Short mmCIF file of C-alpha atoms in Angstrom, two decimals:
data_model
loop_
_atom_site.label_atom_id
_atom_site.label_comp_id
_atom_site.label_asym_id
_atom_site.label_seq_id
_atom_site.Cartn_x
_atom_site.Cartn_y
_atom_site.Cartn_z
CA UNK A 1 -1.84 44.90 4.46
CA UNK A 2 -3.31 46.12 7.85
CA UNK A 3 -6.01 45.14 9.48
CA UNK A 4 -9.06 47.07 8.08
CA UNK A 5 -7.75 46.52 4.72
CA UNK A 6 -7.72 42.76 5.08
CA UNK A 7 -11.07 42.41 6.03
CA UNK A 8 -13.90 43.72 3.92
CA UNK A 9 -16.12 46.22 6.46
CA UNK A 10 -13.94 46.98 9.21
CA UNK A 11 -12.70 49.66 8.23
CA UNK A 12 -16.24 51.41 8.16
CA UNK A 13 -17.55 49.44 11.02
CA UNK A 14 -14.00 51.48 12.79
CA UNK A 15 -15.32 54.67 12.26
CA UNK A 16 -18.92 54.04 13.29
CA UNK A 17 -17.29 53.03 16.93
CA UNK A 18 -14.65 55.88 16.74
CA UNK A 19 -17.89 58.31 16.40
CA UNK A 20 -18.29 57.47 19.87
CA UNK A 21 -15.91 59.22 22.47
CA UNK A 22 -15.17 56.98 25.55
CA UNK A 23 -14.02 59.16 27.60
CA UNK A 24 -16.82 62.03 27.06
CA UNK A 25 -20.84 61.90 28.00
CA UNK A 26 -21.53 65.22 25.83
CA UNK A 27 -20.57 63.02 22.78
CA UNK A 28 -23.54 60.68 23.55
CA UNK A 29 -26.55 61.17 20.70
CA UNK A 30 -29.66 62.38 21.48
CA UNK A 31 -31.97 60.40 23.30
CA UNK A 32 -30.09 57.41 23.67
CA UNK A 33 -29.12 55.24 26.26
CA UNK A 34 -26.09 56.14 28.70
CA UNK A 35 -24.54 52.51 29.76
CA UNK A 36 -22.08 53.23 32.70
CA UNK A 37 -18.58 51.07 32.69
CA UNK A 38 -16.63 49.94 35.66
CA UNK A 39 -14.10 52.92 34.85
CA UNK A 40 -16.90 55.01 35.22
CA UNK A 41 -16.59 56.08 31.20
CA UNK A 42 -20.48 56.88 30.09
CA UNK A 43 -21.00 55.20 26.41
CA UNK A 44 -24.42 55.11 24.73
CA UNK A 45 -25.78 51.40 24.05
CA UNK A 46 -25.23 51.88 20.48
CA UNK A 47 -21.42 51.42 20.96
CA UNK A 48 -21.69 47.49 21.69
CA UNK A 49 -23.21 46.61 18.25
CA UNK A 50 -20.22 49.01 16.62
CA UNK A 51 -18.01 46.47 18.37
CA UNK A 52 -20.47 43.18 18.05
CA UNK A 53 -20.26 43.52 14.05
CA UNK A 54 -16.34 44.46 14.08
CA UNK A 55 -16.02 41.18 16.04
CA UNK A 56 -18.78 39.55 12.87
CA UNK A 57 -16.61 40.56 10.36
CA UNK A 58 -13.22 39.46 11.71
CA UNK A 59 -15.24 35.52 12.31
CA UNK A 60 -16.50 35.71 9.10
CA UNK A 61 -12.74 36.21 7.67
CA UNK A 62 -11.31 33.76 9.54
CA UNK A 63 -13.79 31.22 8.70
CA UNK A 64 -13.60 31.78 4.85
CA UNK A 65 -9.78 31.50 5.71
CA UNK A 66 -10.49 28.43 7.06
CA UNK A 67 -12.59 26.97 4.63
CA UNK A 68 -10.07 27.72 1.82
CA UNK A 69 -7.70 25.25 3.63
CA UNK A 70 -10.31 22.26 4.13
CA UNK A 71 -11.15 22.84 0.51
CA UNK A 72 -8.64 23.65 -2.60
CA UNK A 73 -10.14 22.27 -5.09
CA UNK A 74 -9.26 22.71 -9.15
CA UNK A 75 -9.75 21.88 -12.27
CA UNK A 76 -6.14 21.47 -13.88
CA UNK A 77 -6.37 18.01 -15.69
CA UNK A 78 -3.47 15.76 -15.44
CA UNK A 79 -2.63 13.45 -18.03
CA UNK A 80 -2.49 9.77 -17.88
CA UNK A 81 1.26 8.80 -15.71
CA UNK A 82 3.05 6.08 -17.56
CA UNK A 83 3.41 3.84 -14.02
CA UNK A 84 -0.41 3.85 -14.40
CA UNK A 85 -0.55 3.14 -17.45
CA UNK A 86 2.17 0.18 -17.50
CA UNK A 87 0.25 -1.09 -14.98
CA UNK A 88 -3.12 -1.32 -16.71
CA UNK A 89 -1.21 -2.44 -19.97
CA UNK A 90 0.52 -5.47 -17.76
CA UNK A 91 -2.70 -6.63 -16.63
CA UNK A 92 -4.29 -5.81 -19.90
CA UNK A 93 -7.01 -3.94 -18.39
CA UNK A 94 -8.88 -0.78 -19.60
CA UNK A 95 -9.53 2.49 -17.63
CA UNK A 96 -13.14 4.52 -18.10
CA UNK A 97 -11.71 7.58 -17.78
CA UNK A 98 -15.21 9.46 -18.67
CA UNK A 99 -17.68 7.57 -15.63
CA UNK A 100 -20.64 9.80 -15.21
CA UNK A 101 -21.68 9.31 -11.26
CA UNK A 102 -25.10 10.55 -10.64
CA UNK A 103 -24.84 13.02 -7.21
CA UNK A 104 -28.04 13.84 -5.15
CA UNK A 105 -27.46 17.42 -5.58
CA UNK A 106 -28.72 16.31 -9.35
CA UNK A 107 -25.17 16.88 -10.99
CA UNK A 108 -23.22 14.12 -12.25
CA UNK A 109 -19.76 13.81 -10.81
CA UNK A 110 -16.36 12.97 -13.06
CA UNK A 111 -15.05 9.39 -12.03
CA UNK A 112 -12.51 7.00 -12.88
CA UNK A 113 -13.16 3.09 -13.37
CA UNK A 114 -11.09 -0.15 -13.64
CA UNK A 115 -12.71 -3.33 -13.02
CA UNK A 116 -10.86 -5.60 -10.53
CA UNK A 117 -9.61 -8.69 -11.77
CA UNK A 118 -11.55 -12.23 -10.92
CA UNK A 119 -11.70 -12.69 -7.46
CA UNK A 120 -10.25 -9.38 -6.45
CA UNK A 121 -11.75 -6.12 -4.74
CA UNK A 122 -12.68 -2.85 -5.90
CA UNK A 123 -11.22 0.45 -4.08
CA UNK A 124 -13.48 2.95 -3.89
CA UNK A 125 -11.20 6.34 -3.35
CA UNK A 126 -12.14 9.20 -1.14
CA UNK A 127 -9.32 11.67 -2.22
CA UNK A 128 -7.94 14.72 -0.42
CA UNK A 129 -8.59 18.09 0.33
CA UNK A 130 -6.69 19.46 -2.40
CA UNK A 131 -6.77 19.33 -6.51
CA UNK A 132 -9.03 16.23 -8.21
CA UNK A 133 -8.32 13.11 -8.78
CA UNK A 134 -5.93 13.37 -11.70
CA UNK A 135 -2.89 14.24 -9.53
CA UNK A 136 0.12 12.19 -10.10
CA UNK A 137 0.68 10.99 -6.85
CA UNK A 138 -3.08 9.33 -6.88
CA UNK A 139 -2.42 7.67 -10.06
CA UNK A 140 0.67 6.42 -8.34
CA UNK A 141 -1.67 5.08 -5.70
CA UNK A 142 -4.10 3.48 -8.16
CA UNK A 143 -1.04 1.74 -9.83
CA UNK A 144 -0.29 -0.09 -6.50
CA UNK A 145 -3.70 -1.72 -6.26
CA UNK A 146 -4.04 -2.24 -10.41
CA UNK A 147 -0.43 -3.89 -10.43
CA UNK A 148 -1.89 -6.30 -7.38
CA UNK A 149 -5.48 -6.82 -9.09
CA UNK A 150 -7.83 -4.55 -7.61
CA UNK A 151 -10.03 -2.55 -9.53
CA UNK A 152 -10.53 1.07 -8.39
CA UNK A 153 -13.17 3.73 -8.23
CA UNK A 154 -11.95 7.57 -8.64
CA UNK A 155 -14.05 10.60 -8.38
CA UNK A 156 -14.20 13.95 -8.14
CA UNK A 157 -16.17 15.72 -4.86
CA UNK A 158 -18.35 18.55 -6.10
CA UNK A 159 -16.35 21.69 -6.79
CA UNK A 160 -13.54 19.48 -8.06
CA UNK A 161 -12.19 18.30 -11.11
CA UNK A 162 -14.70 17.99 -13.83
CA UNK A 163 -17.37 17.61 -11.15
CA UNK A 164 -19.85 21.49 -10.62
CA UNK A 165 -21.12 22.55 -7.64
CA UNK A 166 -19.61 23.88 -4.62
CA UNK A 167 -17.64 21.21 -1.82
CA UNK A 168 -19.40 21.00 1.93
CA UNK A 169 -18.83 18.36 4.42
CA UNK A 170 -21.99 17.18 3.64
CA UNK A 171 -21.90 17.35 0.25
CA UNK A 172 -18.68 15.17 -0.01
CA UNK A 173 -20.35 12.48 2.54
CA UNK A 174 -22.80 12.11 -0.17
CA UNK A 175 -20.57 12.13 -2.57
CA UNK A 176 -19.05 8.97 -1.64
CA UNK A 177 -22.48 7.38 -1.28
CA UNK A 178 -23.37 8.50 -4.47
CA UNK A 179 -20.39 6.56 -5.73
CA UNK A 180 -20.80 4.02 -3.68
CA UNK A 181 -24.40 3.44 -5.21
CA UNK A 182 -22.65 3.25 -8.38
CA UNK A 183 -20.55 0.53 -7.83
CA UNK A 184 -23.42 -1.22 -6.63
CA UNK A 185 -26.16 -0.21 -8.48
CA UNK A 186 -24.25 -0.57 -12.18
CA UNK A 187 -21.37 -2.71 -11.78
CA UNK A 188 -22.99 -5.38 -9.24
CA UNK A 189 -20.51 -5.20 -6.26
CA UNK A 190 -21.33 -5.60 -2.57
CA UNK A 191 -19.78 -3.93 -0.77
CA UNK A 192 -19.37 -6.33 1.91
CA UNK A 193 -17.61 -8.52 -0.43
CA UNK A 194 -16.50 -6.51 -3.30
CA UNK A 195 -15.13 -3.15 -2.14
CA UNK A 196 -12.93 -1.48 -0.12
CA UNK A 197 -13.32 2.02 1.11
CA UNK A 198 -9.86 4.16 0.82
CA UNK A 199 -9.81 7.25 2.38
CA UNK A 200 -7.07 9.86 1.54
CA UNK A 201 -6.05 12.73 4.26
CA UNK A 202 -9.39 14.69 3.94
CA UNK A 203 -11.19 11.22 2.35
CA UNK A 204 -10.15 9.27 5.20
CA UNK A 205 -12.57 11.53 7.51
CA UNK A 206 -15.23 10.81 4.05
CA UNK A 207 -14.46 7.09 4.36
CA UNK A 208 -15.01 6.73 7.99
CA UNK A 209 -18.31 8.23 7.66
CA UNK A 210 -19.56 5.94 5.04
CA UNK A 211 -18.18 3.25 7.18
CA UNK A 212 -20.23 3.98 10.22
CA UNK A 213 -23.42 2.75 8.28
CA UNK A 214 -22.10 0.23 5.34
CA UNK A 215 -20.27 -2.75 5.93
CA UNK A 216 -17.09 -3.03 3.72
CA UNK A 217 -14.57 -5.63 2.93
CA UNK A 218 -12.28 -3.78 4.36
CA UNK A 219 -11.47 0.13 5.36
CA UNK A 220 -8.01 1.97 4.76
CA UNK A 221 -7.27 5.46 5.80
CA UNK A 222 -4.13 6.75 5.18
CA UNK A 223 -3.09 9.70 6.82
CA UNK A 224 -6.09 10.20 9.11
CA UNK A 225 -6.38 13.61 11.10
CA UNK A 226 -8.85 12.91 14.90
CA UNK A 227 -11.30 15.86 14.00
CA UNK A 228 -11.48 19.55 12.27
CA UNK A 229 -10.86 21.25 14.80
CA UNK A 230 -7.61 20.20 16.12
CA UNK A 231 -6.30 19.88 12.73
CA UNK A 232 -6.91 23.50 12.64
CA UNK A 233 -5.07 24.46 16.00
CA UNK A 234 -2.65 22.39 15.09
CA UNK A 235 -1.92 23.77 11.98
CA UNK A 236 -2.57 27.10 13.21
CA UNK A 237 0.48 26.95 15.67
CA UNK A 238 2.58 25.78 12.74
CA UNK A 239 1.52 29.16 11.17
CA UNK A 240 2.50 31.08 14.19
CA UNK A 241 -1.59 32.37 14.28
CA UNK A 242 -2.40 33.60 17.60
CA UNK A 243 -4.20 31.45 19.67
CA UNK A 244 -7.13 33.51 20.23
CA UNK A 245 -7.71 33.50 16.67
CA UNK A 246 -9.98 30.65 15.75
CA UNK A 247 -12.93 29.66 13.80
CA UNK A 248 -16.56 29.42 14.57
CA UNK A 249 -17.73 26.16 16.42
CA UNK A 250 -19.93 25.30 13.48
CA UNK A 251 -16.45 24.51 11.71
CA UNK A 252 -15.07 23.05 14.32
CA UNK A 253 -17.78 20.40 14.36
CA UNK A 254 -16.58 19.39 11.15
CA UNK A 255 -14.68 15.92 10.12
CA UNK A 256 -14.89 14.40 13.55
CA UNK A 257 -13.34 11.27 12.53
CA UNK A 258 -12.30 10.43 16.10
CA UNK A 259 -15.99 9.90 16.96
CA UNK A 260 -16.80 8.02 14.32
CA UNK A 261 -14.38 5.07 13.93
CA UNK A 262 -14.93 3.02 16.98
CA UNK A 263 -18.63 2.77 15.31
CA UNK A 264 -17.00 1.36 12.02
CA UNK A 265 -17.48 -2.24 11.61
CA UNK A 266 -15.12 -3.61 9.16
CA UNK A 267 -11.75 -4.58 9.94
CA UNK A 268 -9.30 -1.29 9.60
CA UNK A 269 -6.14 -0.55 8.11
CA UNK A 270 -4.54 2.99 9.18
CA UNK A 271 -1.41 4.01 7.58
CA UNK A 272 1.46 7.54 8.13
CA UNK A 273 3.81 8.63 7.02
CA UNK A 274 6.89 9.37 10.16
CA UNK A 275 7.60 12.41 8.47
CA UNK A 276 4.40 13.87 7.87
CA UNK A 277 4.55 17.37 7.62
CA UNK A 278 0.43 18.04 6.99
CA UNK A 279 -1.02 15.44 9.87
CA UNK A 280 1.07 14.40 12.88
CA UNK A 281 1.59 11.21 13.72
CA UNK A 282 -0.08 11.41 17.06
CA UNK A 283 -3.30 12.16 15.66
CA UNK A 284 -3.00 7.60 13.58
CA UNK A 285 -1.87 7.10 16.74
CA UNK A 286 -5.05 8.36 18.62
CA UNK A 287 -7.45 6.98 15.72
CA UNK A 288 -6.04 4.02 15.78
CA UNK A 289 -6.78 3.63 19.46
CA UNK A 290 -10.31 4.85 19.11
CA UNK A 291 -10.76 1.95 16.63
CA UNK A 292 -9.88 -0.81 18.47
CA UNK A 293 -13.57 -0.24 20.38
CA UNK A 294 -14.62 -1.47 17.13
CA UNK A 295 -16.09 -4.86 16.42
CA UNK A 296 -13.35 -6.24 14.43
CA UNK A 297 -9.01 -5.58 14.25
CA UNK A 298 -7.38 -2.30 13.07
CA UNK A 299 -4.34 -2.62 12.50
CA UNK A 300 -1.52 0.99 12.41
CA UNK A 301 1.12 0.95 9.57
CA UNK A 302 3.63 3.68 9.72
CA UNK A 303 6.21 4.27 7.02
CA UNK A 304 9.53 5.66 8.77
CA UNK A 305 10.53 8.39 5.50
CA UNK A 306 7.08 8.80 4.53
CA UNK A 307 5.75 12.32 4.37
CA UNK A 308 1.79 13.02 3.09
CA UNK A 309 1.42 12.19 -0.14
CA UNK A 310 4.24 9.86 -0.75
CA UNK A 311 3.35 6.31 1.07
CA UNK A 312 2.18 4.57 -2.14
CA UNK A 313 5.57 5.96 -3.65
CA UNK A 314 7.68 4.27 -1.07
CA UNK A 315 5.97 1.48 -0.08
CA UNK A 316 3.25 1.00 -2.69
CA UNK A 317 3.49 -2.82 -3.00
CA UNK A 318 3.71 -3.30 0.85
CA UNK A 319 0.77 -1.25 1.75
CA UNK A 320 -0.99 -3.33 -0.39
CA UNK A 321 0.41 -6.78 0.85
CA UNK A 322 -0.44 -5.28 4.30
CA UNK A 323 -4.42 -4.79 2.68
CA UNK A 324 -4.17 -8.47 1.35
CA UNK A 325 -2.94 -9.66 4.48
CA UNK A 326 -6.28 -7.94 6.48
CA UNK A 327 -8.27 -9.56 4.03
CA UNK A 328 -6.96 -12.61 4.18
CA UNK A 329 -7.35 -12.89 8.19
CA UNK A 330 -10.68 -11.56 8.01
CA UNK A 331 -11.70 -13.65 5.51
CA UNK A 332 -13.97 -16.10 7.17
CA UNK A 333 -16.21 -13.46 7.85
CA UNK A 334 -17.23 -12.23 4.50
CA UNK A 335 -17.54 -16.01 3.18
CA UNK A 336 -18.61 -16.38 -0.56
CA UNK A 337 -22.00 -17.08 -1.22
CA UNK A 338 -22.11 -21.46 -1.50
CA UNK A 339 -24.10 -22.97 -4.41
CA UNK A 340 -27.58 -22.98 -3.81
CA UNK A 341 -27.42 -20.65 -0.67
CA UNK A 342 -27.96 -17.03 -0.57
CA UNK A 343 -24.87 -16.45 1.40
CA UNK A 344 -22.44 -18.10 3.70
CA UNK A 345 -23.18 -18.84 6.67
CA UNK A 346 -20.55 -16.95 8.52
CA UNK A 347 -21.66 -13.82 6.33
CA UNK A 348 -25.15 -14.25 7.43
CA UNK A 349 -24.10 -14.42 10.99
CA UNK A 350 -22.02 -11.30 10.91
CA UNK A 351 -24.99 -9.81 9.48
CA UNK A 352 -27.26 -10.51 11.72
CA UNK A 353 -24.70 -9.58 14.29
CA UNK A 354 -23.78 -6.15 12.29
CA UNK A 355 -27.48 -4.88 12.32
CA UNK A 356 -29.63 -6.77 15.22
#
């Protein structure tokens, strides 16, 4: 398809600016404007807005081009996967499959629920940019932290799944809170204490930015991009797009997880996948340096055949002894509350320290 085919309003925006003869002053209308060129060409003044809305139209396209690639959402449920199931029947433990998460758009967003096991924490799961939360590789995911006692939190964004509305980077930050408000609101977890935030490709940038402001057990992102915008060049050169083709700086303002995650204050967990053919490496490699401004460890977990949506697959139970592990060597700081005290005193302190 050519050009002024592909993009709604060229192709009449074309002939408004071919009206105009560059190389002739008789063709200039009547009683406009002459604007003299360097080359000495006469044009009248209404040639630059010909050109200024051509150049409109062709941002607008490559913006909604660009948009469709953050977001590809859908609604195509899949079933239950037996290693899910197995590993809810093994623990004897019962998935809510139909969790109604109140959003403050007013919707209600689709969610998944297992309740951790005594003692244990409960993910809550910022997924990717792509389908809902039924895919089979994140119910491969959730199987890793249900076969090692965690309880987990699902949900769809808005414009996903079972969820209405329409997916925005805003709208998916307050998303998670939403859910987030859940866990604590009707199930009685702190997050402090209780919860982990996961963050999936796209979720990990979601995750961060919940983390900037809430104090979690723990945070793991797994694979993190550095921000929007070089995601987009870099996935732009894989496309063989011309360089000069790019979106508008409002999206490239987007997802700026670089910026964010020396701000987080929980202890970190980043994991990739070697072979990663959606994120490069380079870009964990860069976040995880960024983090370790924060106040507490992050630690960088790479997985030498992994590609992007196949860590849990490979390595499922040792990306989740590498979680334990975290929250075992950060334990003293999120110290149970003792008998007769409102909290620990080491969880008091950090608090104090967290928010003074």
């Amino acid at each position: 398809m050519g050009l002024r085919g592909a993009v709604p309003g060229i192709q009449a925006q074309s002939r408004c600016c071919q009206a105009i003869n560059l190389h002739d002053a008789s063709s200039v209308p009547q009683g406009a404007t002459p604007i003299t060129l360097k080359s000495s060409h006469t044009v009248r003044s209404t040639a630059p807005s010909c050109f200024d809305h051509l150049a409109k139209a062709l941002q607008d396209q490559v913006d909604r081009f660009a948009l469709s690639m953050i977001f590809e959402p859908d609604a195509v449920i899949t079933p239950l996967q037996p290693d899910l199931q197995k590993a809810l029947d093994d623990r004897n433990a019962e998935i809510d499959d139909k969790v109604k998460i109140p959003a403050s758009d007013g919707s209600e967003m689709n969610g998944w629920y297992v309740k951790a096991a005594p003692g244990r924490p409960t993910v809550l799961y910022a997924h990717g940019n792509s389908g809902n939360i039924t895919r089979d590789f994140r119910q491969t995911n959730m199987a890793s932290f249900v076969r090692a006692g965690y309880g987990f939190l699902m949900f769809d964004y808005r414009g996903y799944g079972q969820s209405p509305g329409q997916p925005s980077e805003k709208g998916v930050y307050a998303d998670y809170r939403s859910a987030l408000k859940y866990l604590k609101e009707k199930q009685n977890l702190r997050p402090e204490r209780d919860i982990v935030a996961v963050g999936e490709s796209l979720g990990s940038a979601v995750a961060v930015d919940a983390a900037v402001d809430t104090l979690f057990r723990a945070l793991v992102i797994f694979p993190p991009f550095t921000t929007m915008e070089e995601m987009m060049v870099w996935r732009a050169r894989q496309m063989h797009i011309p360089g000069f083709v790019k979106p508008s700086n409002e999206l490239n303002r987007m997802f700026r997880t670089i910026d964010k995650i020396a701000k987080v204050r929980s202890p970190i967990l980043i994991a990739h996948g070697v072979q990663d053919e959606q994120i490069p490496l380079e870009m964990s490699h860069r976040n995880h340096a960024a983090a370790t401004g924060s106040l507490w460890k992050a630690d960088l977990y790479e997985v030498p055949a992994g590609n992007h949506n196949d860590l849990f697959v490979l390595r499922g139970p040792e990306l989740v002894a590498e979680i334990d592990r975290l929250l075992v060597e950060s334990e003293p700081l999120f110290l149970m509350p003792s008998p007769g005290r409102k909290t620990g005193f080491l969880s008091a302190l950090r608090e104090k320290m967290m928010w003074a």
